[in-house]
C-alpha angles and dihedrals in degrees: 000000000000130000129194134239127187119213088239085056089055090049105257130122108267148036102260114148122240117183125192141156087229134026091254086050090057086044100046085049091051110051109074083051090047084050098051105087147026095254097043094048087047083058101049091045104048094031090104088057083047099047108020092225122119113222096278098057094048092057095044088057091047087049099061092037082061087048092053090041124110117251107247 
């Protein structure tokens, strides 16, 4: 079953819909879109010094909000 990420969940600018089985399939998904501007790219890069999370842990918090997500 599929479950559903917005751009802003991820961390990202806007409410653009991602959809996945699992969480790499959502940020796979997601990274061309998250690439594709000037905004979007600004919030990828400075999103450590926002959220105070490396990359690992990122993905580890995002790993555990799809868990708790509801299947589409």
């Amino acid at each position: 079953m599929s479950k559903t990420l917005t751009c802003r969940e991820l961390g990202g600018v806007c409410d653009e819909n991602f959809s996945g089985e699992a969480l790499m399939d959502i940020v796979n998904k997601g990274m061309p879109h998250m690439m594709s501007d000037e905004e979007h790219k600004v919030s990828i890069m400075d999103m450590e010094s926002r959220t105070g999370e490396n990359k690992d842990q990122w993905m580890t918090r995002m790993q555990k909000e799809f868990d708790a997500k509801a299947e589409d």
